[in-house]
PDB file of C-alpha atoms and ligand atoms in Angstrom:
ATOM      1  CA  MET A  49      93.878 104.312  76.306  1.00 65.00           C
ATOM      2  CA  LYS A  50      95.831 107.222  74.890  1.00 68.00           C
ATOM      3  CA  THR A  51      94.192 110.553  75.572  1.00 88.00           C
ATOM      4  CA  LEU A  52      93.979 112.515  78.779  1.00 91.00           C
ATOM      5  CA  ASN A  53      90.198 112.507  78.557  1.00 92.00           C
ATOM      6  CA  GLU A  54      90.153 108.729  78.434  1.00 95.00           C
ATOM      7  CA  ILE A  55      92.263 108.259  81.548  1.00 96.00           C
ATOM      8  CA  GLU A  56      90.258 110.948  83.366  1.00 97.00           C
ATOM      9  CA  GLN A  57      87.080 109.115  82.483  1.00 97.00           C
ATOM     10  CA  TYR A  58      88.628 105.789  83.513  1.00 97.00           C
ATOM     11  CA  TYR A  59      89.510 107.245  86.919  1.00 98.00           C
ATOM     12  CA  GLN A  60      86.018 108.661  87.413  1.00 98.00           C
ATOM     13  CA  GLU A  61      84.280 105.443  86.421  1.00 98.00           C
ATOM     14  CA  ASN A  62      86.525 103.323  88.617  1.00 98.00           C
ATOM     15  CA  THR A  63      86.059 105.640  91.581  1.00 98.00           C
ATOM     16  CA  GLU A  64      82.337 104.958  91.249  1.00 98.00           C
ATOM     17  CA  TRP A  65      82.995 101.249  90.760  1.00 98.00           C
ATOM     18  CA  MET A  66      85.112 101.172  93.939  1.00 98.00           C
ATOM     19  CA  ASN A  67      82.347 102.926  95.899  1.00 98.00           C
ATOM     20  CA  LYS A  68      79.935 100.171  94.926  1.00 98.00           C
ATOM     21  CA  TYR A  69      82.501  97.413  95.438  1.00 98.00           C
ATOM     22  CA  ILE A  70      83.296  98.639  98.966  1.00 98.00           C
ATOM     23  CA  LYS A  71      79.580  98.971  99.805  1.00 98.00           C
ATOM     24  CA  SER A  72      79.147  95.304  98.879  1.00 98.00           C
ATOM     25  CA  PHE A  73      81.331  94.509 101.924  1.00 98.00           C
ATOM     26  CA  TYR A  74      79.233  96.545 104.373  1.00 98.00           C
ATOM     27  CA  ASN A  75      78.303  94.312 107.270  1.00 95.00           C
ATOM     28  CA  ASP A  76      75.847  94.332 110.178  1.00 96.00           C
ATOM     29  CA  ASN A  77      78.614  93.137 112.443  1.00 94.00           C
ATOM     30  CA  LYS A  78      79.900  96.383 114.006  1.00 95.00           C
ATOM     31  CA  GLU A  79      83.477  95.223 114.250  1.00 92.00           C
ATOM     32  CA  ILE A  80      83.688  94.172 110.621  1.00 92.00           C
ATOM     33  CA  GLN A  81      81.927  97.339 109.479  1.00 96.00           C
ATOM     34  CA  ALA A  82      84.395  99.488 111.459  1.00 95.00           C
ATOM     35  CA  GLY A  83      87.311  97.818 109.647  1.00 95.00           C
ATOM     36  CA  ILE A  84      85.668  98.242 106.225  1.00 97.00           C
ATOM     37  CA  SER A  85      84.901 101.915 106.931  1.00 98.00           C
ATOM     38  CA  ILE A  86      88.491 102.611 108.001  1.00 97.00           C
ATOM     39  CA  LYS A  87      89.748 101.246 104.680  1.00 98.00           C
ATOM     40  CA  GLU A  88      87.049 103.046 102.704  1.00 98.00           C
ATOM     41  CA  VAL A  89      88.156 106.420 104.048  1.00 98.00           C
ATOM     42  CA  HIS A  90      91.833 105.430 103.753  1.00 98.00           C
ATOM     43  CA  THR A  91      91.334 104.556 100.061  1.00 98.00           C
ATOM     44  CA  LYS A  92      89.864 107.978  99.294  1.00 98.00           C
ATOM     45  CA  LYS A  93      92.537 109.828 101.254  1.00 98.00           C
ATOM     46  CA  VAL A  94      95.433 107.913  99.698  1.00 98.00           C
ATOM     47  CA  ALA A  95      94.089 108.497  96.174  1.00 98.00           C
ATOM     48  CA  SER A  96      93.865 112.197  96.921  1.00 98.00           C
ATOM     49  CA  ILE A  97      97.276 112.457  98.641  1.00 98.00           C
ATOM     50  CA  SER A  98      98.916 110.542  95.763  1.00 98.00           C
ATOM     51  CA  GLY A  99      97.527 113.064  93.277  1.00 98.00           C
ATOM     52  CA  VAL A 100      98.709 116.048  95.308  1.00 98.00           C
ATOM     53  CA  LEU A 101     102.177 114.541  95.765  1.00 98.00           C
ATOM     54  CA  ALA A 102     102.428 113.724  92.039  1.00 98.00           C
ATOM     55  CA  GLY A 103     101.421 117.311  91.284  1.00 97.00           C
ATOM     56  CA  HIS A 104     104.032 118.587  93.716  1.00 97.00           C
ATOM     57  CA  LEU A 105     106.638 116.539  91.821  1.00 97.00           C
ATOM     58  CA  GLN A 106     105.405 118.257  88.651  1.00 96.00           C
ATOM     59  CA  LEU A 107     104.345 115.088  86.923  1.00 96.00           C
ATOM     60  CA  ASN A 108     102.213 115.597  83.829  1.00 96.00           C
ATOM     61  CA  LYS A 109      98.431 115.442  84.093  1.00 97.00           C
ATOM     62  CA  HIS A 110      98.233 111.857  82.836  1.00 97.00           C
ATOM     63  CA  ASP A 111     100.685 110.707  85.501  1.00 97.00           C
ATOM     64  CA  VAL A 112      98.952 112.668  88.257  1.00 98.00           C
ATOM     65  CA  ILE A 113      95.769 110.752  87.406  1.00 98.00           C
ATOM     66  CA  LEU A 114      97.726 107.487  87.223  1.00 98.00           C
ATOM     67  CA  ALA A 115      99.056 108.145  90.747  1.00 98.00           C
ATOM     68  CA  GLN A 116      95.445 108.674  91.892  1.00 98.00           C
ATOM     69  CA  ILE A 117      94.373 105.419  90.239  1.00 98.00           C
ATOM     70  CA  ILE A 118      97.129 103.550  92.097  1.00 98.00           C
ATOM     71  CA  GLY A 119      95.946 105.170  95.336  1.00 98.00           C
ATOM     72  CA  LEU A 120      92.360 104.155  94.558  1.00 98.00           C
ATOM     73  CA  PHE A 121      93.291 100.503  93.973  1.00 98.00           C
ATOM     74  CA  HIS A 122      96.266 100.017  96.300  1.00 98.00           C
ATOM     75  CA  ASP A 123      94.250  98.477  99.155  1.00 98.00           C
ATOM     76  CA  ILE A 124      91.473  96.842  97.133  1.00 98.00           C
ATOM     77  CA  GLY A 125      92.579  93.516  98.650  1.00 98.00           C
ATOM     78  CA  ARG A 126      91.823  94.762 102.176  1.00 98.00           C
ATOM     79  CA  PHE A 127      88.047  94.337 101.843  1.00 98.00           C
ATOM     80  CA  LYS A 128      88.208  90.666 100.977  1.00 97.00           C
ATOM     81  CA  GLN A 129      91.004  90.131 103.512  1.00 97.00           C
ATOM     82  CA  PHE A 130      89.050  91.595 106.409  1.00 96.00           C
ATOM     83  CA  THR A 131      85.815  89.856 105.451  1.00 95.00           C
ATOM     84  CA  ILE A 132      87.463  86.450 105.159  1.00 95.00           C
ATOM     85  CA  TYR A 133      90.100  86.598 107.913  1.00 95.00           C
ATOM     86  CA  LYS A 134      88.734  89.377 110.214  1.00 94.00           C
ATOM     87  CA  THR A 135      92.221  90.834 110.401  1.00 95.00           C
ATOM     88  CA  PHE A 136      94.407  93.308 108.525  1.00 95.00           C
ATOM     89  CA  ASN A 137      97.492  91.441 109.664  1.00 92.00           C
ATOM     90  CA  ASP A 138      99.075  89.989 106.525  1.00 93.00           C
ATOM     91  CA  ALA A 139     101.187  87.558 108.555  1.00 89.00           C
ATOM     92  CA  LEU A 140      98.019  86.035 110.029  1.00 93.00           C
ATOM     93  CA  SER A 141      96.126  85.992 106.718  1.00 96.00           C
ATOM     94  CA  GLU A 142      97.684  86.753 103.348  1.00 97.00           C
ATOM     95  CA  ASN A 143      99.574  89.530 101.611  1.00 97.00           C
ATOM     96  CA  HIS A 144      96.844  92.093 100.890  1.00 98.00           C
ATOM     97  CA  ALA A 145      98.736  93.667  97.981  1.00 98.00           C
ATOM     98  CA  LEU A 146      98.907  90.365  96.098  1.00 98.00           C
ATOM     99  CA  LEU A 147      95.295  89.646  97.014  1.00 98.00           C
ATOM    100  CA  GLY A 148      94.423  93.074  95.594  1.00 98.00           C
ATOM    101  CA  LEU A 149      96.138  92.296  92.286  1.00 98.00           C
ATOM    102  CA  LYS A 150      94.035  89.139  92.044  1.00 98.00           C
ATOM    103  CA  VAL A 151      90.855  91.162  92.631  1.00 98.00           C
ATOM    104  CA  LEU A 152      91.875  93.649  89.917  1.00 98.00           C
ATOM    105  CA  GLN A 153      92.347  90.750  87.545  1.00 98.00           C
ATOM    106  CA  GLU A 154      89.124  89.014  88.577  1.00 98.00           C
ATOM    107  CA  TYR A 155      87.100  92.109  87.613  1.00 98.00           C
ATOM    108  CA  ASN A 156      89.233  92.977  84.551  1.00 97.00           C
ATOM    109  CA  LEU A 157      89.732  96.442  85.969  1.00 98.00           C
ATOM    110  CA  LEU A 158      93.065  97.121  84.298  1.00 97.00           C
ATOM    111  CA  GLU A 159      92.390  96.029  80.750  1.00 96.00           C
ATOM    112  CA  ARG A 160      91.701  99.558  79.475  1.00 95.00           C
ATOM    113  CA  LEU A 161      95.080 100.843  80.672  1.00 96.00           C
ATOM    114  CA  SER A 162      98.039 100.847  78.282  1.00 95.00           C
ATOM    115  CA  SER A 163     100.350  97.927  78.914  1.00 96.00           C
ATOM    116  CA  ASP A 164     103.059 100.276  80.321  1.00 96.00           C
ATOM    117  CA  ASP A 165     100.622 101.887  82.741  1.00 97.00           C
ATOM    118  CA  ARG A 166      99.219  98.530  83.725  1.00 97.00           C
ATOM    119  CA  GLN A 167     102.636  97.076  84.528  1.00 98.00           C
ATOM    120  CA  LEU A 168     103.560 100.220  86.417  1.00 98.00           C
ATOM    121  CA  LEU A 169     100.369 100.073  88.486  1.00 98.00           C
ATOM    122  CA  GLU A 170     100.943  96.401  89.290  1.00 98.00           C
ATOM    123  CA  PHE A 171     104.537  97.115  90.317  1.00 98.00           C
ATOM    124  CA  ALA A 172     103.477  99.999  92.579  1.00 98.00           C
ATOM    125  CA  ILE A 173     100.683  98.043  94.252  1.00 98.00           C
ATOM    126  CA  ARG A 174     102.793  94.895  94.694  1.00 98.00           C
ATOM    127  CA  ASN A 175     105.476  96.990  96.384  1.00 98.00           C
ATOM    128  CA  HIS A 176     103.326  99.381  98.394  1.00 98.00           C
ATOM    129  CA  ASN A 177     103.524  97.256 101.555  1.00 95.00           C
ATOM    130  CA  ALA A 178     106.845  95.493 100.952  1.00 94.00           C
ATOM    131  CA  LYS A 179     109.685  96.020 103.380  1.00 89.00           C
ATOM    132  CA  GLN A 180     111.712  97.369 100.481  1.00 91.00           C
ATOM    133  CA  ILE A 181     110.867  98.167  96.876  1.00 96.00           C
ATOM    134  CA  GLU A 182     112.070  95.325  94.643  1.00 97.00           C
ATOM    135  CA  GLN A 183     115.015  96.028  92.342  1.00 96.00           C
ATOM    136  CA  THR A 184     114.057  97.628  89.047  1.00 95.00           C
ATOM    137  CA  LYS A 185     115.783  99.553  86.279  1.00 94.00           C
ATOM    138  CA  ASP A 186     112.478 101.167  85.369  1.00 95.00           C
ATOM    139  CA  LYS A 187     112.673 104.648  86.909  1.00 94.00           C
ATOM    140  CA  ARG A 188     109.018 105.392  86.236  1.00 96.00           C
ATOM    141  CA  GLN A 189     107.860 102.289  88.073  1.00 96.00           C
ATOM    142  CA  LEU A 190     110.180 103.120  90.950  1.00 96.00           C
ATOM    143  CA  LEU A 191     108.857 106.677  91.148  1.00 97.00           C
ATOM    144  CA  PHE A 192     105.213 105.577  91.378  1.00 98.00           C
ATOM    145  CA  ALA A 193     106.089 102.936  93.969  1.00 98.00           C
ATOM    146  CA  LYS A 194     107.702 105.694  96.049  1.00 98.00           C
ATOM    147  CA  ILE A 195     104.658 107.928  95.672  1.00 98.00           C
ATOM    148  CA  ILE A 196     102.169 105.291  96.830  1.00 98.00           C
ATOM    149  CA  ARG A 197     104.397 104.236  99.725  1.00 98.00           C
ATOM    150  CA  ASP A 198     104.643 107.826 100.958  1.00 98.00           C
ATOM    151  CA  ALA A 199     100.950 108.608 100.458  1.00 98.00           C
ATOM    152  CA  ASP A 200     100.003 105.395 102.256  1.00 98.00           C
ATOM    153  CA  LYS A 201     102.267 106.044 105.253  1.00 98.00           C
ATOM    154  CA  LEU A 202     101.131 109.649 105.605  1.00 98.00           C
ATOM    155  CA  ASP A 203      97.524 108.504 105.869  1.00 98.00           C
ATOM    156  CA  ILE A 204      98.326 105.550 108.135  1.00 97.00           C
ATOM    157  CA  PHE A 205      99.702 108.018 110.690  1.00 97.00           C
ATOM    158  CA  ARG A 206      96.224 109.615 110.635  1.00 97.00           C
ATOM    159  CA  VAL A 207      94.453 106.250 110.886  1.00 95.00           C
ATOM    160  CA  LEU A 208      96.544 105.074 113.835  1.00 93.00           C
ATOM    161  CA  ARG A 209      96.440 108.355 115.787  1.00 94.00           C
ATOM    162  CA  PRO A 210      93.307 107.537 117.829  1.00 93.00           C
ATOM    163  CA  TYR A 211      94.822 104.214 118.902  1.00 91.00           C
ATOM    164  CA  LEU A 212      98.019 105.709 120.306  1.00 92.00           C
ATOM    165  CA  THR A 213      98.384 104.604 123.915  1.00 90.00           C
ATOM    166  CA  THR A 214     100.541 106.179 126.601  1.00 90.00           C
ATOM    167  CA  GLY A 215     102.163 104.771 129.722  1.00 87.00           C
ATOM    168  CA  ASP A 216     102.732 101.274 128.343  1.00 89.00           C
ATOM    169  CA  ILE A 217     104.846  99.608 130.991  1.00 88.00           C
ATOM    170  CA  GLU A 218     106.616  96.965 128.937  1.00 91.00           C
ATOM    171  CA  PRO A 219     109.673  98.683 127.421  1.00 91.00           C
ATOM    172  CA  CYS A 220     110.789  98.508 123.800  1.00 93.00           C
ATOM    173  CA  SER A 221     112.719  95.333 122.988  1.00 92.00           C
ATOM    174  CA  ALA A 222     116.502  95.741 123.198  1.00 92.00           C
ATOM    175  CA  VAL A 223     116.990  94.839 119.531  1.00 90.00           C
ATOM    176  CA  PHE A 224     114.623  97.637 118.469  1.00 89.00           C
ATOM    177  CA  VAL A 225     116.217 100.203 120.733  1.00 93.00           C
ATOM    178  CA  GLU A 226     119.640  99.329 119.321  1.00 91.00           C
ATOM    179  CA  GLN A 227     118.414  99.778 115.754  1.00 89.00           C
ATOM    180  CA  PHE A 228     116.604 102.967 116.680  1.00 92.00           C
ATOM    181  CA  LYS A 229     119.819 104.443 118.126  1.00 92.00           C
ATOM    182  CA  ASN A 230     121.545 103.673 114.825  1.00 90.00           C
ATOM    183  CA  GLY A 231     118.733 105.177 112.765  1.00 87.00           C
ATOM    184  CA  GLY A 232     118.038 101.878 111.041  1.00 77.00           C
ATOM    185  CA  GLN A 233     115.137  99.727 110.006  1.00 74.00           C
ATOM    186  CA  CYS A 234     114.054  96.682 111.958  1.00 74.00           C
ATOM    187  CA  ASP A 235     112.470  93.321 111.462  1.00 78.00           C
ATOM    188  CA  TYR A 236     108.742  93.609 112.174  1.00 77.00           C
ATOM    189  CA  LYS A 237     108.606  89.940 113.099  1.00 79.00           C
ATOM    190  CA  LEU A 238     110.522  90.839 116.266  1.00 84.00           C
ATOM    191  CA  ILE A 239     107.738  93.076 117.585  1.00 87.00           C
ATOM    192  CA  ARG A 240     106.921  91.973 121.132  1.00 90.00           C
ATOM    193  CA  THR A 241     105.481  94.910 123.038  1.00 91.00           C
ATOM    194  CA  GLN A 242     103.056  97.767 122.476  1.00 92.00           C
ATOM    195  CA  ASN A 243     105.990 100.164 122.690  1.00 93.00           C
ATOM    196  CA  ASP A 244     107.766  98.187 119.925  1.00 93.00           C
ATOM    197  CA  ARG A 245     104.724  98.799 117.766  1.00 91.00           C
ATOM    198  CA  LYS A 246     104.944 102.534 118.375  1.00 92.00           C
ATOM    199  CA  LEU A 247     108.675 102.592 117.762  1.00 93.00           C
ATOM    200  CA  VAL A 248     108.148 100.914 114.394  1.00 91.00           C
ATOM    201  CA  ARG A 249     105.966 103.865 113.400  1.00 91.00           C
ATOM    202  CA  LEU A 250     108.865 106.184 114.128  1.00 93.00           C
ATOM    203  CA  LEU A 251     111.188 103.963 112.116  1.00 93.00           C
ATOM    204  CA  TRP A 252     108.896 104.426 109.099  1.00 93.00           C
ATOM    205  CA  ILE A 253     110.207 107.972 108.967  1.00 96.00           C
ATOM    206  CA  TYR A 254     113.529 106.645 107.650  1.00 95.00           C
ATOM    207  CA  ASP A 255     111.597 105.085 104.787  1.00 95.00           C
ATOM    208  CA  ILE A 256     109.779 108.244 103.679  1.00 97.00           C
ATOM    209  CA  ASN A 257     110.916 109.154 100.185  1.00 97.00           C
ATOM    210  CA  PHE A 258     109.920 112.770  99.723  1.00 97.00           C
ATOM    211  CA  SER A 259     110.553 115.849 101.782  1.00 97.00           C
ATOM    212  CA  TRP A 260     106.964 116.909 101.007  1.00 98.00           C
ATOM    213  CA  THR A 261     105.559 113.859 102.789  1.00 98.00           C
ATOM    214  CA  LEU A 262     107.870 114.275 105.747  1.00 98.00           C
ATOM    215  CA  SER A 263     106.888 117.910 106.166  1.00 98.00           C
ATOM    216  CA  LYS A 264     103.184 116.880 106.267  1.00 98.00           C
ATOM    217  CA  ILE A 265     103.914 114.195 108.878  1.00 98.00           C
ATOM    218  CA  VAL A 266     105.863 116.689 110.989  1.00 98.00           C
ATOM    219  CA  SER A 267     103.297 119.478 110.676  1.00 98.00           C
ATOM    220  CA  GLN A 268     100.468 117.158 111.752  1.00 97.00           C
ATOM    221  CA  GLY A 269     102.377 116.553 114.990  1.00 97.00           C
ATOM    222  CA  TYR A 270     102.402 112.764 114.568  1.00 97.00           C
ATOM    223  CA  ILE A 271     106.068 112.351 115.436  1.00 97.00           C
ATOM    224  CA  GLU A 272     106.060 114.396 118.647  1.00 97.00           C
ATOM    225  CA  GLU A 273     102.930 112.572 119.770  1.00 96.00           C
ATOM    226  CA  ILE A 274     104.540 109.153 119.320  1.00 97.00           C
ATOM    227  CA  ILE A 275     107.806 110.246 120.941  1.00 97.00           C
ATOM    228  CA  ASN A 276     105.881 111.520 123.976  1.00 95.00           C
ATOM    229  CA  SER A 277     104.044 108.208 124.285  1.00 95.00           C
ATOM    230  CA  LEU A 278     107.258 106.164 124.498  1.00 95.00           C
ATOM    231  CA  PRO A 279     109.517 105.503 127.525  1.00 94.00           C
ATOM    232  CA  GLN A 280     111.964 108.378 127.979  1.00 95.00           C
ATOM    233  CA  THR A 281     115.063 106.313 128.772  1.00 95.00           C
ATOM    234  CA  ALA A 282     118.598 107.498 127.975  1.00 96.00           C
ATOM    235  CA  ASP A 283     118.852 105.096 125.018  1.00 95.00           C
ATOM    236  CA  MET A 284     115.501 106.142 123.626  1.00 95.00           C
ATOM    237  CA  LYS A 285     116.492 109.791 123.917  1.00 96.00           C
ATOM    238  CA  ILE A 286     119.566 109.070 121.803  1.00 96.00           C
ATOM    239  CA  GLY A 287     117.251 107.527 119.182  1.00 96.00           C
ATOM    240  CA  PHE A 288     114.893 110.538 119.297  1.00 97.00           C
ATOM    241  CA  GLY A 289     117.890 112.825 118.751  1.00 97.00           C
ATOM    242  CA  VAL A 290     119.145 110.793 115.771  1.00 96.00           C
ATOM    243  CA  LEU A 291     115.641 110.825 114.297  1.00 97.00           C
ATOM    244  CA  LYS A 292     115.149 114.559 114.744  1.00 97.00           C
ATOM    245  CA  ASN A 293     118.523 115.250 113.181  1.00 97.00           C
ATOM    246  CA  TYR A 294     117.642 113.027 110.222  1.00 97.00           C
ATOM    247  CA  ILE A 295     114.322 114.856 109.793  1.00 98.00           C
ATOM    248  CA  SER A 296     115.856 118.311 109.810  1.00 98.00           C
ATOM    249  CA  GLN A 297     118.480 117.242 107.239  1.00 97.00           C
ATOM    250  CA  LYS A 298     115.860 115.654 104.981  1.00 97.00           C
ATOM    251  CA  LEU A 299     113.577 118.684 105.172  1.00 97.00           C
ATOM    252  CA  LYS A 300     116.431 120.846 103.899  1.00 97.00           C
ATOM    253  CA  GLN A 301     116.589 118.818 100.671  1.00 94.00           C
ATOM    254  CA  PRO A 302     113.833 119.967  98.319  1.00 92.00           C
ATOM    255  CA  ASP A 303     112.138 117.316  96.169  1.00 95.00           C
ATOM    256  CA  MET A 304     113.341 117.524  92.597  1.00 88.00           C
ATOM    257  CA  PRO A 305     110.659 117.927  89.938  1.00 81.00           C
ATOM    258  CA  VAL A 306     110.555 114.842  87.755  1.00 78.00           C
ATOM    259  CA  ALA A 307     112.093 115.381  84.332  1.00 69.00           C
ATOM    260  CA  TYR A 308     110.342 113.908  81.300  1.00 63.00           C
TER     261      TYR A 308
HETATM  262 FE1  FE2 B 513      98.011  98.537 101.941  1.00 71.39          FE
END
């Protein structure tokens, strides 16, 4: 697939294919259907956000579409995962990114892509939910992995907003608070309380790659909302301060257009 028209057509056809594929998972069970619908909307939003972010980074038209294709397919494994295991928790089921790559292979969805684009897409999807992006010397692959990770997180803040609880009595675990004060990442396996879960969402901020994404997260009010829902202890306030300082520094650094 060489021309712009071809990749545009590929994206259009696969958007329609995904619509049908997702509909095949619709279920009379309300709980299952709610999960499928959440991921259906998420898929569309992430494809769109990825395209806008790629455009913001001044990628060429082909690569903007490629970013959208990665967004479209990034969570394709979720539908099977939720239907089989009734959970989106990878630790309790299986890694949904790897499951997604298997689905893409099962339906031969990538065979029309050039081998470079195909490898790049597989790299980005495999790494979209990893704690860290795996080492690579391929700057293009790294760039697209960063785009999907940002687009995904931005939309997950939207998805999780209605579930934000306030007044949770159990405090954040000491190990999390310590890492939060130092502005660091933490081990998700150590999550114990509802407040830990909320704190992890704040810690994602340190993993946002582009100023553009951060400014969207800030302007939607997600961060303030989560901060206000957490215990306002002295230690937590130190962490909030470190986070806010980090955000204002990051927002001062404009994203560099990608050179070709
Ligand atoms: Fe995902």
